[in-house]
Structure formats: C-alpha cells, structure tokens
Short mmCIF file of C-alpha atoms in Angstrom, two decimals:
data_model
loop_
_atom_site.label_atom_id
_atom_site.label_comp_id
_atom_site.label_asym_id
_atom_site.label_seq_id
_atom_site.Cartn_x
_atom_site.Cartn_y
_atom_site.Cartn_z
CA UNK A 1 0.00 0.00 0.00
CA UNK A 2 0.94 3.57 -0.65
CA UNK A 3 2.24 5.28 2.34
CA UNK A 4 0.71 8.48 2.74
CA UNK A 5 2.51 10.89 5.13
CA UNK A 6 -0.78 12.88 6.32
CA UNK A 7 -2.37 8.99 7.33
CA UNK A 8 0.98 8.27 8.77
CA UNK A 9 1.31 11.71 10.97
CA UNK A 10 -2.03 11.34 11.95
CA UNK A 11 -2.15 7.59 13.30
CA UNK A 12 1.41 8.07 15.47
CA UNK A 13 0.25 11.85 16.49
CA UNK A 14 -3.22 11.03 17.54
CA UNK A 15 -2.20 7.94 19.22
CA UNK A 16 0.31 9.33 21.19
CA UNK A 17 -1.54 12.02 22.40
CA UNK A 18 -4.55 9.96 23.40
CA UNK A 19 -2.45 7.60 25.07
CA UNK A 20 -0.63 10.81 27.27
CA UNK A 21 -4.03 11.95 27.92
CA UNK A 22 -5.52 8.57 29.51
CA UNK A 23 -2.23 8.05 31.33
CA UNK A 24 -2.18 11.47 32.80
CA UNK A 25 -6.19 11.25 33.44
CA UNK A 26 -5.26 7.68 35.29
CA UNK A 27 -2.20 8.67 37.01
CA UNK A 28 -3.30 12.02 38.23
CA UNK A 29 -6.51 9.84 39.63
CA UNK A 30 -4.12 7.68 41.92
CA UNK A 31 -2.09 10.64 43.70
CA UNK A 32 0.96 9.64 40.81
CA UNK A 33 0.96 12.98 39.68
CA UNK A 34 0.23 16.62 40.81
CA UNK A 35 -2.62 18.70 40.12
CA UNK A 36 -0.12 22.08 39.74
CA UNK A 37 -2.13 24.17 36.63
CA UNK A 38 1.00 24.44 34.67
CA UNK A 39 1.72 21.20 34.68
CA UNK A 40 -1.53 19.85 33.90
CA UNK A 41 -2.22 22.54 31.18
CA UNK A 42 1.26 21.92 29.34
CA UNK A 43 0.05 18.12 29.15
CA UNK A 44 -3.48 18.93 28.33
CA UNK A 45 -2.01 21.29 25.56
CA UNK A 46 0.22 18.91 24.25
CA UNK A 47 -1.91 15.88 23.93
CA UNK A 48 -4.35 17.96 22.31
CA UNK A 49 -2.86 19.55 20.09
CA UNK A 50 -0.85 16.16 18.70
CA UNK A 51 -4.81 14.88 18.34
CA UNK A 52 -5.83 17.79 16.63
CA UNK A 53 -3.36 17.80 13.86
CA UNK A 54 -3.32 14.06 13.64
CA UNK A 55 -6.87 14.52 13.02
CA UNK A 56 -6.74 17.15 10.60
CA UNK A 57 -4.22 16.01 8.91
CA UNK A 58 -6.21 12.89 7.91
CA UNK A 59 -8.55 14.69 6.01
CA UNK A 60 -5.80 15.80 3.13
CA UNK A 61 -5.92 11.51 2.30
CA UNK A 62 -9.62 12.15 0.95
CA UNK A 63 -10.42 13.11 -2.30
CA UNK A 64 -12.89 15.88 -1.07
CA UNK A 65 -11.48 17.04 2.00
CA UNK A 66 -14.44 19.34 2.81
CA UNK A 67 -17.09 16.17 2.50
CA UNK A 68 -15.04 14.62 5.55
CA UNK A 69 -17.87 15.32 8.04
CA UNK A 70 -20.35 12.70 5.68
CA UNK A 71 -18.35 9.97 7.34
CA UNK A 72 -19.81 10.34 10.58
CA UNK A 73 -23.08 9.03 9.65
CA UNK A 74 -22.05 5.92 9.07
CA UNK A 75 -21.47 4.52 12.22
CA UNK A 76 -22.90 1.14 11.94
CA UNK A 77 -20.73 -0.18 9.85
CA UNK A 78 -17.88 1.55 9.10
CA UNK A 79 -14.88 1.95 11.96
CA UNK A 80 -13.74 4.88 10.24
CA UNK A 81 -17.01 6.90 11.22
CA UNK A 82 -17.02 5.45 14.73
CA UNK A 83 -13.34 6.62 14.76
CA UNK A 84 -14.32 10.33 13.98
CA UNK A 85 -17.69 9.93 16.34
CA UNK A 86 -14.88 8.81 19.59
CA UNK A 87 -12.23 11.55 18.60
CA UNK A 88 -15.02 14.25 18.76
CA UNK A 89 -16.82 12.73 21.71
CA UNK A 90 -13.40 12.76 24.02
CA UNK A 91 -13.00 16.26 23.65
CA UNK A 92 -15.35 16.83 26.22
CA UNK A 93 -14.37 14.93 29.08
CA UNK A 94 -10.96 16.49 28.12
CA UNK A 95 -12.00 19.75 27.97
CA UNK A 96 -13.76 19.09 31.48
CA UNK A 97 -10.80 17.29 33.39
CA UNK A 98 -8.47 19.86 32.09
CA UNK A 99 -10.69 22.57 33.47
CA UNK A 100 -10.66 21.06 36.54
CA UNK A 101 -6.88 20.63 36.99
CA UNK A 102 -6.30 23.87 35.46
CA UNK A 103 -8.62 26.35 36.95
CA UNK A 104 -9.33 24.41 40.35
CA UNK A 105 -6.18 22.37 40.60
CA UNK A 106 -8.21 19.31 41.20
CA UNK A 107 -8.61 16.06 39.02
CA UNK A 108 -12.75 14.91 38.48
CA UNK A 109 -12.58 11.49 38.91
CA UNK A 110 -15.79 11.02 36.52
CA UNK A 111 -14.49 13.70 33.41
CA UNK A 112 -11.01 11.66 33.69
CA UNK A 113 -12.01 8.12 33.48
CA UNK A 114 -14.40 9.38 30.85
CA UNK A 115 -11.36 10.31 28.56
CA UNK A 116 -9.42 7.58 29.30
CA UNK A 117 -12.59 5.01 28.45
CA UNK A 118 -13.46 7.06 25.14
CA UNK A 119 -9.61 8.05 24.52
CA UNK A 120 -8.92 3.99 24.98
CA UNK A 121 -11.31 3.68 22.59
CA UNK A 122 -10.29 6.07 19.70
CA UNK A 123 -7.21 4.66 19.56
CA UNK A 124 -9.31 0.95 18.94
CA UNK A 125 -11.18 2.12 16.74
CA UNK A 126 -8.46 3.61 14.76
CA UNK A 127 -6.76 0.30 14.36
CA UNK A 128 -9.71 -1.23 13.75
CA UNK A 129 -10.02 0.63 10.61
CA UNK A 130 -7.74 -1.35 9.09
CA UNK A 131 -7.54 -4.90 10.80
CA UNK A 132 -11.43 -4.86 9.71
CA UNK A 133 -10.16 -5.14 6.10
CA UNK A 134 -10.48 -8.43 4.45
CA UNK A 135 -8.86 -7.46 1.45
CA UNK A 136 -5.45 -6.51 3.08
CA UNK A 137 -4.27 -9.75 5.21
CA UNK A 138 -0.73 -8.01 6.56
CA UNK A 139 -3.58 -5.29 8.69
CA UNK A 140 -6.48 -8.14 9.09
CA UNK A 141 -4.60 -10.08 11.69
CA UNK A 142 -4.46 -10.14 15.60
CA UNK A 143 -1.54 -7.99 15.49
CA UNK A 144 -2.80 -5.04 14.43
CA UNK A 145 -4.60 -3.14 17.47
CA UNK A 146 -1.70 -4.39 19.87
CA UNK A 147 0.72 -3.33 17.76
CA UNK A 148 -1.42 0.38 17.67
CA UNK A 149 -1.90 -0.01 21.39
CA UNK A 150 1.56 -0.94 22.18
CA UNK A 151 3.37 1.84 19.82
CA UNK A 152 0.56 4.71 21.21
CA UNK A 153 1.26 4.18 24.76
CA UNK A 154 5.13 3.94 24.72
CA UNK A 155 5.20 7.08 23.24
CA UNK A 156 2.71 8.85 25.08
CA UNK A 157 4.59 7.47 28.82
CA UNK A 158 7.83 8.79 26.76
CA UNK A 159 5.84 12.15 26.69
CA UNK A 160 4.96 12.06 30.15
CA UNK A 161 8.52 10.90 31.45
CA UNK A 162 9.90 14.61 29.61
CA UNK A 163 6.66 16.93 30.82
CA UNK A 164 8.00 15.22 34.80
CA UNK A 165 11.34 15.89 33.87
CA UNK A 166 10.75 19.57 33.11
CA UNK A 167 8.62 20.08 35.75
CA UNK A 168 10.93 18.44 38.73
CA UNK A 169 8.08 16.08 38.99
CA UNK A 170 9.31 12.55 40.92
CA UNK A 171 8.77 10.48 37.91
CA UNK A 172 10.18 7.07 39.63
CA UNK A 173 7.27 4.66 38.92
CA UNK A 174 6.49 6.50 35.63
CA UNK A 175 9.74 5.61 34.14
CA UNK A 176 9.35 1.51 35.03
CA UNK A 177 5.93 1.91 33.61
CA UNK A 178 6.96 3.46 30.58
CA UNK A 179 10.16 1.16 30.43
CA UNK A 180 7.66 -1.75 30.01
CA UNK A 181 5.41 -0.10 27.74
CA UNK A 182 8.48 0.55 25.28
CA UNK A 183 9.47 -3.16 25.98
CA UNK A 184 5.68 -4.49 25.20
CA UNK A 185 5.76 -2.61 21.88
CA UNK A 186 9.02 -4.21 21.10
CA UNK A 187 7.68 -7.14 21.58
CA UNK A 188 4.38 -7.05 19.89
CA UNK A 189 6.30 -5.17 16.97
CA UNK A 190 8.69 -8.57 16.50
CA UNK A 191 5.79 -11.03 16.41
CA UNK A 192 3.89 -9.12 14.02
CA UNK A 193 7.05 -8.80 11.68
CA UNK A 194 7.61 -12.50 12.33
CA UNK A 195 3.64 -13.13 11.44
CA UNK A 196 4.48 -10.78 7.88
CA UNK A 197 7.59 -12.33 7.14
CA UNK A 198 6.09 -16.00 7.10
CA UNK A 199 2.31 -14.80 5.86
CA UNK A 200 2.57 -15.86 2.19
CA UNK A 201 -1.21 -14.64 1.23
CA UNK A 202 -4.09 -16.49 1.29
CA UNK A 203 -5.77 -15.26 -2.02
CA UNK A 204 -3.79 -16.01 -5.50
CA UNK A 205 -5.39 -15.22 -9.21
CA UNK A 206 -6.55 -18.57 -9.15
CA UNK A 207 -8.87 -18.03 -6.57
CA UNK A 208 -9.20 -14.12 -7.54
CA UNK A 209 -10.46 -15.18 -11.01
CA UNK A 210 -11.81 -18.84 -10.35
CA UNK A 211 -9.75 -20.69 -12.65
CA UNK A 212 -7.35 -21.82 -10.03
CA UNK A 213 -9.04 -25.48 -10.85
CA UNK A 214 -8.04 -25.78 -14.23
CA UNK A 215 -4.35 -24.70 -13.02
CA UNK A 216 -1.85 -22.10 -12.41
CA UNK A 217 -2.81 -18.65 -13.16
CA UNK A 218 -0.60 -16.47 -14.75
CA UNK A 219 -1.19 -12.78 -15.99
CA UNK A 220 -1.26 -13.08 -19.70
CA UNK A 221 -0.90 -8.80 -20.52
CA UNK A 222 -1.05 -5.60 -18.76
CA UNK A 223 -4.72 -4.70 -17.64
CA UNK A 224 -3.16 -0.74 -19.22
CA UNK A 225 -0.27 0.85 -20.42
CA UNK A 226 -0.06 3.16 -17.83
CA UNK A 227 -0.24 3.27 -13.87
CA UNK A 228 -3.55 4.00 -12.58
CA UNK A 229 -4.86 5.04 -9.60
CA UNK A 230 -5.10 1.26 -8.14
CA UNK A 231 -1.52 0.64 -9.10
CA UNK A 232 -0.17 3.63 -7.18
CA UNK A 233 -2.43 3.41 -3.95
CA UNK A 234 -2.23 -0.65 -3.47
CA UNK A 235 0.45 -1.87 -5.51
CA UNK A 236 3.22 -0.05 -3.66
CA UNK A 237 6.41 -2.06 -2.82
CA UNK A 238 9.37 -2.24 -0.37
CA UNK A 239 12.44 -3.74 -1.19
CA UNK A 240 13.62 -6.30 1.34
CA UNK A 241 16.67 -5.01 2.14
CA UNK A 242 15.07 -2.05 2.47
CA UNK A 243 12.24 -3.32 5.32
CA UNK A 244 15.39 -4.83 6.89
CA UNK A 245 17.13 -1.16 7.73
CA UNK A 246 14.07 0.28 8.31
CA UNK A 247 13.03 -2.54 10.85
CA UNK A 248 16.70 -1.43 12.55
CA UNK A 249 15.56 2.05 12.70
CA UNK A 250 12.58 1.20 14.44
CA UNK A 251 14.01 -0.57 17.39
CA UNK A 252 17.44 0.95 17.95
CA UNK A 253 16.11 4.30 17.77
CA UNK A 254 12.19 3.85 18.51
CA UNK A 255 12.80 1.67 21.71
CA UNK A 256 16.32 0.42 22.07
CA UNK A 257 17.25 4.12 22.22
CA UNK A 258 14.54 5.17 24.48
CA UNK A 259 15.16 2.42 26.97
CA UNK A 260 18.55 3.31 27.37
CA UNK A 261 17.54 6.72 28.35
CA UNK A 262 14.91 5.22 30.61
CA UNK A 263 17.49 3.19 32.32
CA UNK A 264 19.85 5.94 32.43
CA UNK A 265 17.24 8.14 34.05
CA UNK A 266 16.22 6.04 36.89
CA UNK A 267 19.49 5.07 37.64
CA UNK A 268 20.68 9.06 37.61
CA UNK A 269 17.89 11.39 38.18
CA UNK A 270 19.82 14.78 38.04
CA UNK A 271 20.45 13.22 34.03
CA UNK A 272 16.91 13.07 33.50
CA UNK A 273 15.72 15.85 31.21
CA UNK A 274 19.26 15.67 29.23
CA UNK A 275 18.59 12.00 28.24
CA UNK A 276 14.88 11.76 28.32
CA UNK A 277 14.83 15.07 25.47
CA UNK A 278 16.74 12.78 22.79
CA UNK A 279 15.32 9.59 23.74
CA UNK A 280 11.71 11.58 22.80
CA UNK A 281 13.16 12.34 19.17
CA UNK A 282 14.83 9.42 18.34
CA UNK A 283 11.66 7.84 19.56
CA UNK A 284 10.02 10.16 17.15
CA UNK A 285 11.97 9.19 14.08
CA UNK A 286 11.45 4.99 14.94
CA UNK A 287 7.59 5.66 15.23
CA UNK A 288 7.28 7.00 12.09
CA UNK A 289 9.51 4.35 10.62
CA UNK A 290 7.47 1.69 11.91
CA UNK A 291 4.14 3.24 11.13
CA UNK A 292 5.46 3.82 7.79
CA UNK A 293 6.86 0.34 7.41
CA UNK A 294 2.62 -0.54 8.32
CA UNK A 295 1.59 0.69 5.01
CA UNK A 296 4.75 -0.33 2.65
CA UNK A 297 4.53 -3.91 3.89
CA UNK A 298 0.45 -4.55 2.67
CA UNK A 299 -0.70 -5.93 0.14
CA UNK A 300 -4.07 -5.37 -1.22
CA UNK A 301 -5.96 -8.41 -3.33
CA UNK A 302 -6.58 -5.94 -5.90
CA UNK A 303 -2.60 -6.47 -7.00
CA UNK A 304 -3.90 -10.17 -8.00
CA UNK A 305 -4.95 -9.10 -11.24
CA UNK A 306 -1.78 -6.58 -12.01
CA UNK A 307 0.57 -9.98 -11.94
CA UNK A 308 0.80 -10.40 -8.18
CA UNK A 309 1.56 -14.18 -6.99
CA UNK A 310 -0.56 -13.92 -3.68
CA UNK A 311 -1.94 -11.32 -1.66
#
C-alpha cells in the first residue's frame, strides 16, 4: 500500500496524544501525579494539540477534503465513522478534566475516566479501521490493534517521562511503567514482523479469477499501459533489504534508544531531562519508521490481477 505521510502523521500523532491523555487522566486519579495548573495545562495542551493535527491532517488523504464530516453518519458499519464519532466525543471529558486541573487544581474522577474510556477507545477504533479489512491480510490479523496499542502508549509514557522531567516532577514509577510499555511494543512489533515475514497470502489469481481449478494462473498482458490510480495506492512495494534497515531504525532508535535513556534516568535522576529530550526524538523518528513500514509492507488483493503471486 501507498504510504501516505498525512495517514501516517495522523495515526502516530493522535495515538500518542490519546495515550498521554488517559495516562495522565489515570495517574493524576491515583495521587501519581500533581494537580499544579502548569503542569496539567502543558500536558493537556500537548496531547491535544498532537490529536488535533493528527486529526486534521487525515482529512488531506480524501479526495474531497471538505465532505469529511459525511463519514460520521455511518457509524454502523464503518470503523472509520465510529473513529471520527470517539475523537469528537473525548474532547469533552478532556476539555472538562483539564478545566478542573487547570482552573481548580483538582482532578474529576468522573471527566477523567471518561477520557481515558473514550480516549482507549479512539485509539481501537483507529486500528480497527484497518484490521477490519479483508482485502489486506498483513492489517487483518491479531496484530494489528496491539501493535497500535503498544506503539501509542510507549510514546505517550515517553511524553509524560519529559513533561515530569521539566517540571521536577518525581517520575520514579512513571519511568518503570513506561520502560515496560516501550518493551511491550518491542515485543508485539517482532511477532507481528515474524507473522508478515512468514504470511505468504491467502488469495492467488486462481482463486481471484476462479480458474485456479483448471491450473496455475498467470497474468497473460497488462490490464493498461499506464499506472492507474489502483496501481499507485495498493500496488506499492518495499524492497527487502530495504524493510530490513528500516526494521533497525525502528528498534534501535524507537525503543532500544529510548530504553537506554529510561534506564539511564532512573538510575541518575539529576540526568533526567538531558537523556529523556533525545530519547523523545529518536523515539520520534522509529515511530514514524514503523508506522510507515505498516503501510509499505500490505498488500491489497486488488494487485492479483496486475501480476501479483498472492496477496
């Protein structure tokens, strides 16, 4: 599939700022983290504003940007509509918790697990728009929303680890929690390249054209003499070699990196801020590797009839 950069932004930007929202919302609820204005409005600011512009920068995908709002209408079937229905929805228990810790310099217990429960959810229902797609097997898998989950939250605790660190915050049990939320997306991220790298597709142009009984199907000439529209969006490939460095890239400098830093951090606290500031861009520059890597690695059952062996 063809990488787009504003879908790409927009799923690592959105996710992470959901997932510093409901870990702030939670944290803040247990005592884990003060209810000082400046520090809650710097968060608040943050995560909102990396959901905002994740979210608007989705639009520029669509062929008519200004008929975006049409989607919302079809929440019964389609996860993209119920993802535009949650983003809009959590706005208000954000806007409510943050006026709260702001203004009063208290955390509403209600407002707070509100967000997290409908942030949570965004963030599901994002990934959802694509593991719900039969006709892309490298997305319809179990690995998908983990993989979404896992990659949101270890860079939203990264967030929170450098908002502590600048605000002389005690951010001891943050750092272990976002140690094994950077460790967990490791993880999940290796088992779903293992589950790509062995996934040989289950649909062929035998089966694609029903005359897989009568043998092996083989594309006889070009559907055109020109890409097309279908060639560009889903018949976008990655060389190996290629998804090999970029795999690298993703955990030395998405997690490895961070970890270090993490590690470094609890062990020397006065070091904080100076390694936690790098670990957050190098953390940056894996995300988008690996969220990039997401799109360049599918492969859409369309390709079957432009001389694809399986999809």
């Amino acid at each position: 599939m063809y990488p787009a950069y504003s879908v790409i932004f927009f799923t690592t930007a959105s996710g992470a700022g959901y997932a510093l929202m409901i870990l702030m919302s939670l944290l803040a609820i247990v005592g884990m983290l003060p209810t000082e204005r400046w520090f809650g409005l710097t968060g608040f600011l943050v995560g909102l504003i990396a959901v905002t512009a994740g979210l608007l920068s989705s639009t520029y995908h669509l062929g008519r940007p200004e008929r975006a709002w049409r989607a919302f209408s079809q929440w019964r079937s389609s996860w993209l509509s119920r993802e535009g229905i949650l983003a809009v929805a959590t706005f208000v228990p954000a806007g409510l918790t943050a006026l709260g810790w702001v203004f009063f310099e208290e955390i509403w217990q209600v407002p707070a697990l509100l967000l997290a429960a409908l942030a949570l959810a965004t963030i599901c229902a994002t990934a959802m728009i694509y593991a719900s797609l039969k006709t892309v097997r490298r997305w319809r898998n179990g690995w998908t929303l983990p993989g979404y989950l896992a990659m949101g939250f270890a860079t939203g605790s990264l967030w929170l680890c450098l908002l502590c660190a600048l605000f002389k915050v005690n951010a001891g049990p943050l750092l272990w929690l976002t140690l094994i939320c950077l460790s967990l997306a490791g993880l999940v991220k290796l088992g779903y390249w293992r589950f790509v790298d062995r996934e040989t597709g289950t649909a062929t142009a035998g089966s694609a054209t029903g005359l897989g009984r009568f043998g092996k199907v083989k594309l006889f000439a070009a559907p055109h003499t020109e890409e097309n529209y279908l060639l560009k969006e889903m018949g976008f490939k990655i060389a190996r070699k290629h998804a090999v460095k970029l795999r690298r890239i993703v955990l030395l400098l998405g997690l490895a990196a961070p970890v270090l830093a993490i590690l470094i951090a609890a062990r020397l606290p006065e070091l904080t801020t100076f390694v936690i500031v790098p670990a957050v861009l190098a953390n940056a520059v894996g995300t988008l590797a690996e969220r990039w890597l997401f799109f360049a690695e599918a492969r859409h059952v369309v390709t079957l009839y432009y001389g694809a062996d399986a999809a």
